[in-house]
Amino acid sequence: MSEMYKKEVPLYDELLSIVAEVDNQVASDPLPPRHRIERHGDIRLGTPREMQIMARLFALFNMFPVGYYDLSLVGFPLHATAFRPLTSDALARNPFRVFTSLLRLDLLPDETSTLAQKVLSKRNLFSDRLMELLGQAKTTGLATPEHEAELLEESLKIFRWHATTHTPYDSYVQMKAVHPMIADIACFPKSRKPCSSAECRLRIELRAPPRRACDILLRQTSFKAFEERVQFVNDNGEVTVSHHTARFGEVEQRGAAVTRKERELYDTLLERADSIAGANVGSNDRWQKVLQDAFTPYPDTWAELRSQGLVFFRYRPVNKASTPLSGEVCKLSELLANGLVEYEPITYEDFLPISAAGI
C-alpha cells in the first residue's frame, strides 16, 4: 500500500524522507524497526456489507477491530473502529492499523439518506476475483504463494485512487451541501487521495497532549491536499469535470497508554485548555502555550506516573545475582528497589476521539 501511494503521490515519498531525517536528528539511539515504518492507513465505507467484507479481509492479515469511535459526537455522521494486530509480538513486528469508518445513514435527513443509498447501491469496491479468494480462504485456505500474492494485489485495488466517479455531479453537490463527508464517502471511498500540487497545507493545530518529558497517548498533525480534478459521470454517460478536496496524510508521535484514572485527568485538563483558548485558537504556538499551562498539574516523570497509577507499564525481571529480600513473597516495590525488576511504558496503539475525527 505504501509503494502504491508513493506512486500516486510523489510528495508522500518526500514526507517519509523528511520524517526519517527528523527522527535521526532527535533520536539518541537508532529507532527500532516498528518506528521506521508507516503506522496507519484509513478507509471510509458506506454500507454494513462493505464493513463486513473488509473485516474478513483484514482478518487474513492478522488485523482485528479494536475500539469504537462515535464520531457523531464531533459532528460527523460516522462511526468507526481500527483494524490492527492484537498481540505484543505482532505489534512489535508491525504496528500498522487501518482506521475504518462507516457512514451512518440513520443520522441523515430522509432525502439525503435515500440519495446516498442509491449512489452506494451502484458501486462495488470488491473485484469478483477478490471475493473468490476470500471464499477460498474461508473454506480451504489459500493453497499457494501465488494465491496469497493475488489476494494482496486484489486488496490493493480497494485503496487505489480513481479520478472518475460514476456519480452524477448534482447528486454530489446535494450530498455535500448536507455534510461534505457524505459526498466524500458515497463518491470516493478511498480516503487516501493523491495530492498533485507542489505543496500541501499543514493543519494549524497539533491536537494532542503538549510536549512533555514523558510522552503519553498520541500527538498528531495532518496535511490536507488542494482540490483535485475529478470527472463525474451520470447515468447517461455524460461527464462533468469539477474538483474534490481530500486528505493527504498525517504525521504522528505515539506515547504511553494511559489508565482510566489518567484519561479522566487528561480530558479535564484538555477541556480547561479549550475553554482558555476559546473559539479562535490562533497560531499553533499559542495553542501549545495554552496546553503547556493547562497541563502543569500533570505528572511528568515515569516514576510519578507509575506510582500514581496513571500509565500502563510492562514489567520484566532483570538477570542479577540473588539479592536478599524480606521474604519469599515480595512486593513489586521491593523488587524494583532491589533492581530485580525493571519497567517500561506500554505504547498507546489506538486513537484519540479528536484525532479520529480528522482521519
PDB file of N, CA and C in Angstrom, residues 20-33 35-36:
ATOM      1  N   ALA A  20      11.959  10.635   8.426  1.00  0.00           N
ATOM      2  CA  ALA A  20      13.137   9.834   8.769  1.00  0.00           C
ATOM      3  C   ALA A  20      14.312  10.726   9.154  1.00  0.00           C
ATOM      4  N   GLU A  21      14.478  11.835   8.439  1.00  0.00           N
ATOM      5  CA  GLU A  21      15.575  12.760   8.735  1.00  0.00           C
ATOM      6  C   GLU A  21      15.407  13.387  10.114  1.00  0.00           C
ATOM      7  N   VAL A  22      14.179  13.803  10.433  1.00  0.00           N
ATOM      8  CA  VAL A  22      13.921  14.404  11.744  1.00  0.00           C
ATOM      9  C   VAL A  22      14.125  13.375  12.852  1.00  0.00           C
ATOM     10  N   ASP A  23      13.630  12.151  12.634  1.00  0.00           N
ATOM     11  CA  ASP A  23      13.818  11.096  13.636  1.00  0.00           C
ATOM     12  C   ASP A  23      15.298  10.873  13.924  1.00  0.00           C
ATOM     13  N   ASN A  24      16.106  10.840  12.882  1.00  0.00           N
ATOM     14  CA  ASN A  24      17.543  10.604  13.057  1.00  0.00           C
ATOM     15  C   ASN A  24      18.219  11.754  13.797  1.00  0.00           C
ATOM     16  N   GLN A  25      17.689  12.964  13.627  1.00  0.00           N
ATOM     17  CA  GLN A  25      18.279  14.121  14.289  1.00  0.00           C
ATOM     18  C   GLN A  25      17.976  14.154  15.785  1.00  0.00           C
ATOM     19  N   VAL A  26      16.771  13.723  16.160  1.00  0.00           N
ATOM     20  CA  VAL A  26      16.356  13.869  17.557  1.00  0.00           C
ATOM     21  C   VAL A  26      16.530  12.599  18.378  1.00  0.00           C
ATOM     22  N   ALA A  27      16.628  11.437  17.730  1.00  0.00           N
ATOM     23  CA  ALA A  27      16.741  10.179  18.468  1.00  0.00           C
ATOM     24  C   ALA A  27      18.192   9.947  18.873  1.00  0.00           C
ATOM     25  N   SER A  28      18.400   9.672  20.160  1.00  0.00           N
ATOM     26  CA  SER A  28      19.758   9.429  20.643  1.00  0.00           C
ATOM     27  C   SER A  28      20.266   8.055  20.237  1.00  0.00           C
ATOM     28  N   ASP A  29      19.350   7.091  20.087  1.00  0.00           N
ATOM     29  CA  ASP A  29      19.702   5.740  19.662  1.00  0.00           C
ATOM     30  C   ASP A  29      18.924   5.396  18.391  1.00  0.00           C
ATOM     31  N   PRO A  30      19.430   4.449  17.606  1.00  0.00           N
ATOM     32  CA  PRO A  30      18.680   4.034  16.407  1.00  0.00           C
ATOM     33  C   PRO A  30      17.278   3.561  16.780  1.00  0.00           C
ATOM     34  N   LEU A  31      16.302   3.989  16.011  1.00  0.00           N
ATOM     35  CA  LEU A  31      14.924   3.608  16.294  1.00  0.00           C
ATOM     36  C   LEU A  31      14.697   2.142  15.954  1.00  0.00           C
ATOM     37  N   PRO A  32      13.861   1.449  16.736  1.00  0.00           N
ATOM     38  CA  PRO A  32      13.532   0.058  16.402  1.00  0.00           C
ATOM     39  C   PRO A  32      12.751   0.001  15.096  1.00  0.00           C
ATOM     40  N   PRO A  33      12.716  -1.176  14.456  1.00  0.00           N
ATOM     41  CA  PRO A  33      12.064  -1.292  13.141  1.00  0.00           C
ATOM     42  C   PRO A  33      10.630  -0.779  13.115  1.00  0.00           C
ATOM     43  N   HIS A  35       9.317   1.658  14.416  1.00  0.00           N
ATOM     44  CA  HIS A  35       9.233   3.115  14.356  1.00  0.00           C
ATOM     45  C   HIS A  35       9.728   3.669  13.022  1.00  0.00           C
ATOM     46  N   ARG A  36      10.153   2.789  12.136  1.00  0.00           N
ATOM     47  CA  ARG A  36      10.669   3.252  10.849  1.00  0.00           C
ATOM     48  C   ARG A  36       9.713   2.931   9.703  1.00  0.00           C
TER      49      ARG A  36
END
